[in-house]
Amino acid sequence: MQTNKPTIIAVTGASASGKSLFAQTIYDELLPELGPSGISIIKEDSYYKSQSHLSMEERVKTNYDHPSAFEHSLLSEHLTALSNGDSADIPTYCYKTHTRLEETLHLSSTSIILVEGILLFSNEELRNKFDIKIYIDTPLDICLVRRISRDTIERSRSIESITQQYLTTVRPMYHQYIEPNKPFADVVVTRGGKNRMAIEMLKAKIRQIMQK
């Protein structure tokens, strides 16, 4: 059990804004330096609610860009446990079946905990657990192009279904729940996961935290 409270860093922004790439790049580049006890990463998508009780037709109709689609209470509970030096069993979510798998990922507490997801700032209880809050600010037209490319290849979805989902839920929920929470951010980053200056600045901040 560690003696120092972990530093929790949240990275949020629109779907396909580059937030996942930004957080994953930080994690991948610092892991060899800090080791598995130094840094970990948690994806908000892992906390999509289980829909095993619903048919596939019903699962498809879920608004995955609304806060109610997530079990934020469980994420908050896990962050509290990790902050106390305990471990947590992180859920595993399948995008193709739209529900959780039975497997979980056992995560031990680390000095730095990265959390990335679209609606992290929409929940006050979660917001208050973040020591550093980063907002990835990417134009929506770029996000849509990236989303089409990602979802057709990685999630076996048609362009028609992606476009329909974008128009009916993704874009409206962005304007309602994501963009209005940008003022909560400590840092606003443009160019997403390819902004090397922002990446290096956060890495430098993490190194500074680790030296204390």
Short mmCIF file of C-alpha atoms in Angstrom, two decimals:
data_model
loop_
_atom_site.label_atom_id
_atom_site.label_comp_id
_atom_site.label_asym_id
_atom_site.label_seq_id
_atom_site.Cartn_x
_atom_site.Cartn_y
_atom_site.Cartn_z
CA MET A 1 0.00 0.00 0.00
CA GLN A 2 1.40 3.36 -1.01
CA THR A 3 1.77 6.25 1.42
CA ASN A 4 1.17 9.13 -1.00
CA LYS A 5 -2.24 9.82 -2.50
CA PRO A 6 -2.27 9.22 -6.28
CA THR A 7 -2.59 12.16 -8.65
CA ILE A 8 -5.64 11.64 -10.88
CA ILE A 9 -5.53 13.31 -14.30
CA ALA A 10 -8.70 13.51 -16.42
CA VAL A 11 -8.62 13.91 -20.20
CA THR A 12 -11.96 14.68 -21.85
CA GLY A 13 -13.41 16.07 -25.06
CA ALA A 14 -15.76 15.16 -27.89
CA SER A 15 -15.95 11.64 -29.29
CA ALA A 16 -12.98 11.15 -31.68
CA SER A 17 -11.40 14.42 -30.53
CA GLY A 18 -8.08 12.70 -29.90
CA LYS A 19 -8.44 12.42 -26.12
CA SER A 20 -7.78 8.66 -26.11
CA LEU A 21 -4.66 9.06 -28.25
CA PHE A 22 -3.46 11.92 -26.03
CA ALA A 23 -3.91 9.94 -22.80
CA GLN A 24 -2.55 6.70 -24.27
CA THR A 25 0.53 8.48 -25.63
CA ILE A 26 1.28 9.92 -22.19
CA TYR A 27 0.85 6.48 -20.66
CA ASP A 28 2.92 4.61 -23.27
CA GLU A 29 5.79 7.09 -23.15
CA LEU A 30 5.99 7.31 -19.35
CA LEU A 31 5.39 3.64 -18.52
CA PRO A 32 9.00 2.54 -19.22
CA GLU A 33 10.20 5.42 -17.05
CA LEU A 34 7.73 5.18 -14.15
CA GLY A 35 6.95 1.47 -14.22
CA PRO A 36 3.58 -0.27 -13.66
CA SER A 37 3.39 1.04 -10.10
CA GLY A 38 3.95 4.59 -11.30
CA ILE A 39 1.23 5.12 -13.89
CA SER A 40 -2.04 3.53 -15.03
CA ILE A 41 -4.88 4.43 -17.38
CA ILE A 42 -8.65 3.99 -17.05
CA LYS A 43 -11.16 4.43 -19.89
CA GLU A 44 -14.60 5.82 -19.10
CA ASP A 45 -16.00 3.55 -21.83
CA SER A 46 -15.26 0.59 -19.56
CA TYR A 47 -18.06 1.87 -17.34
CA TYR A 48 -20.84 1.72 -19.90
CA LYS A 49 -23.69 -0.03 -18.12
CA SER A 50 -24.24 -3.73 -18.67
CA GLN A 51 -27.00 -4.34 -21.20
CA SER A 52 -26.99 -8.13 -21.13
CA HIS A 53 -30.66 -8.07 -20.15
CA LEU A 54 -31.57 -6.27 -23.40
CA SER A 55 -31.91 -7.61 -26.94
CA MET A 56 -29.41 -6.43 -29.57
CA GLU A 57 -32.15 -4.31 -31.16
CA GLU A 58 -32.72 -2.54 -27.84
CA ARG A 59 -29.01 -2.12 -27.15
CA VAL A 60 -28.50 -0.33 -30.46
CA LYS A 61 -31.12 2.25 -29.46
CA THR A 62 -29.23 3.30 -26.30
CA ASN A 63 -27.95 6.88 -26.24
CA TYR A 64 -24.27 6.17 -25.57
CA ASP A 65 -23.43 9.87 -25.39
CA HIS A 66 -25.73 10.61 -22.44
CA PRO A 67 -24.46 10.45 -18.83
CA SER A 68 -27.13 7.86 -17.99
CA ALA A 69 -25.37 5.34 -20.26
CA PHE A 70 -22.46 5.19 -17.82
CA GLU A 71 -22.14 3.76 -14.33
CA HIS A 72 -20.31 6.82 -13.07
CA SER A 73 -21.00 5.84 -9.47
CA LEU A 74 -18.87 2.72 -9.93
CA LEU A 75 -16.07 4.71 -11.56
CA SER A 76 -16.17 7.15 -8.65
CA GLU A 77 -16.10 4.25 -6.19
CA HIS A 78 -13.08 2.74 -7.95
CA LEU A 79 -11.20 6.06 -8.00
CA THR A 80 -11.83 6.41 -4.27
CA ALA A 81 -10.45 2.92 -3.66
CA LEU A 82 -7.38 3.61 -5.80
CA SER A 83 -6.86 6.95 -4.03
CA ASN A 84 -6.80 5.06 -0.75
CA GLY A 85 -4.11 2.72 -2.05
CA ASP A 86 -6.49 -0.16 -2.68
CA SER A 87 -7.15 -1.99 -5.95
CA ALA A 88 -10.21 -2.08 -8.25
CA ASP A 89 -11.66 -4.53 -10.76
CA ILE A 90 -12.30 -2.49 -13.91
CA PRO A 91 -15.17 -3.66 -16.16
CA THR A 92 -14.52 -4.67 -19.78
CA TYR A 93 -16.91 -3.37 -22.45
CA CYS A 94 -17.50 -4.79 -25.94
CA TYR A 95 -18.45 -2.26 -28.63
CA LYS A 96 -19.68 -4.91 -31.04
CA THR A 97 -22.18 -6.48 -28.64
CA HIS A 98 -22.93 -3.21 -26.80
CA THR A 99 -22.54 -4.67 -23.32
CA ARG A 100 -19.97 -5.68 -20.72
CA LEU A 101 -17.98 -8.86 -20.86
CA GLU A 102 -17.64 -11.13 -17.84
CA GLU A 103 -13.90 -10.43 -17.60
CA THR A 104 -12.59 -7.57 -15.46
CA LEU A 105 -9.17 -5.95 -15.26
CA HIS A 106 -7.60 -5.98 -11.79
CA LEU A 107 -5.92 -2.62 -11.30
CA SER A 108 -3.65 -1.75 -8.40
CA SER A 109 -3.21 1.81 -7.18
CA THR A 110 -0.48 3.81 -8.94
CA SER A 111 1.13 7.19 -8.30
CA ILE A 112 -0.41 8.66 -11.47
CA ILE A 113 -3.86 7.64 -12.71
CA LEU A 114 -4.97 8.80 -16.15
CA VAL A 115 -8.71 8.75 -16.82
CA GLU A 116 -10.07 9.46 -20.30
CA GLY A 117 -13.63 9.75 -21.59
CA ILE A 118 -16.24 12.04 -23.11
CA LEU A 119 -18.39 12.81 -20.05
CA LEU A 120 -15.94 12.95 -17.16
CA PHE A 121 -16.69 16.61 -16.42
CA SER A 122 -20.47 16.19 -16.57
CA ASN A 123 -20.54 14.47 -13.18
CA GLU A 124 -19.70 16.73 -10.21
CA GLU A 125 -18.72 13.84 -7.95
CA LEU A 126 -16.23 12.62 -10.54
CA ARG A 127 -14.99 16.13 -11.33
CA ASN A 128 -14.05 16.66 -7.71
CA LYS A 129 -11.79 13.59 -7.77
CA PHE A 130 -9.56 14.94 -10.55
CA ASP A 131 -6.38 16.78 -9.60
CA ILE A 132 -5.67 17.90 -13.15
CA LYS A 133 -8.42 18.38 -15.75
CA ILE A 134 -7.59 18.50 -19.47
CA TYR A 135 -10.04 19.27 -22.28
CA ILE A 136 -9.18 18.26 -25.86
CA ASP A 137 -10.73 20.91 -28.12
CA THR A 138 -11.17 19.58 -31.67
CA PRO A 139 -13.58 20.90 -34.37
CA LEU A 140 -16.64 18.66 -34.74
CA ASP A 141 -16.19 18.11 -38.50
CA ILE A 142 -12.77 16.59 -37.83
CA CYS A 143 -14.26 14.44 -35.06
CA LEU A 144 -16.92 13.12 -37.45
CA VAL A 145 -14.37 12.13 -40.12
CA ARG A 146 -12.27 10.34 -37.49
CA ARG A 147 -15.33 8.63 -36.04
CA ILE A 148 -16.39 7.26 -39.43
CA SER A 149 -12.91 5.90 -40.06
CA ARG A 150 -12.65 4.34 -36.59
CA ASP A 151 -16.12 2.83 -36.34
CA THR A 152 -16.16 1.25 -39.80
CA ILE A 153 -12.82 -0.45 -39.20
CA GLU A 154 -12.72 -1.18 -35.45
CA ARG A 155 -16.41 -1.57 -34.61
CA SER A 156 -17.84 -3.10 -37.81
CA ARG A 157 -20.44 -0.36 -38.31
CA SER A 158 -21.89 1.04 -41.50
CA ILE A 159 -21.42 4.67 -42.55
CA GLU A 160 -25.20 5.07 -42.49
CA SER A 161 -25.49 3.92 -38.86
CA ILE A 162 -22.53 6.07 -37.80
CA THR A 163 -23.99 9.16 -39.48
CA GLN A 164 -27.43 8.54 -38.00
CA GLN A 165 -26.01 8.13 -34.51
CA TYR A 166 -23.90 11.25 -34.92
CA LEU A 167 -26.84 13.41 -35.95
CA THR A 168 -29.33 12.07 -33.38
CA THR A 169 -27.17 11.68 -30.27
CA VAL A 170 -23.44 12.40 -30.62
CA ARG A 171 -23.65 16.02 -31.78
CA PRO A 172 -26.64 17.03 -29.60
CA MET A 173 -25.10 15.48 -26.48
CA TYR A 174 -21.79 17.23 -27.21
CA HIS A 175 -23.55 20.59 -27.14
CA GLN A 176 -25.53 19.65 -24.02
CA TYR A 177 -23.05 17.79 -21.83
CA ILE A 178 -19.48 18.09 -23.13
CA GLU A 179 -18.74 21.53 -24.55
CA PRO A 180 -20.52 23.44 -21.70
CA ASN A 181 -18.12 21.79 -19.20
CA LYS A 182 -14.98 23.05 -20.94
CA PRO A 183 -14.62 25.89 -18.37
CA PHE A 184 -13.91 23.27 -15.69
CA ALA A 185 -10.67 22.35 -17.48
CA ASP A 186 -7.32 23.46 -16.10
CA VAL A 187 -5.80 23.12 -19.58
CA VAL A 188 -7.43 23.24 -23.03
CA VAL A 189 -5.49 21.37 -25.73
CA THR A 190 -5.90 21.80 -29.48
CA ARG A 191 -4.85 19.26 -32.16
CA GLY A 192 -5.69 16.32 -29.87
CA GLY A 193 -3.26 13.47 -29.50
CA LYS A 194 -0.80 14.94 -32.00
CA ASN A 195 -0.04 18.07 -30.00
CA ARG A 196 3.51 17.21 -28.99
CA MET A 197 4.03 20.42 -27.02
CA ALA A 198 1.01 19.67 -24.81
CA ILE A 199 2.11 16.06 -24.40
CA GLU A 200 5.63 17.07 -23.36
CA MET A 201 4.28 19.71 -20.95
CA LEU A 202 2.05 17.17 -19.20
CA LYS A 203 4.88 14.63 -19.07
CA ALA A 204 7.08 17.28 -17.46
CA LYS A 205 4.35 18.05 -14.91
CA ILE A 206 3.99 14.35 -14.08
CA ARG A 207 7.76 14.02 -13.59
CA GLN A 208 7.65 17.04 -11.27
CA ILE A 209 4.85 15.41 -9.24
CA MET A 210 6.80 12.15 -9.02
CA GLN A 211 9.89 13.92 -7.67
CA LYS A 212 8.02 15.39 -4.72
#
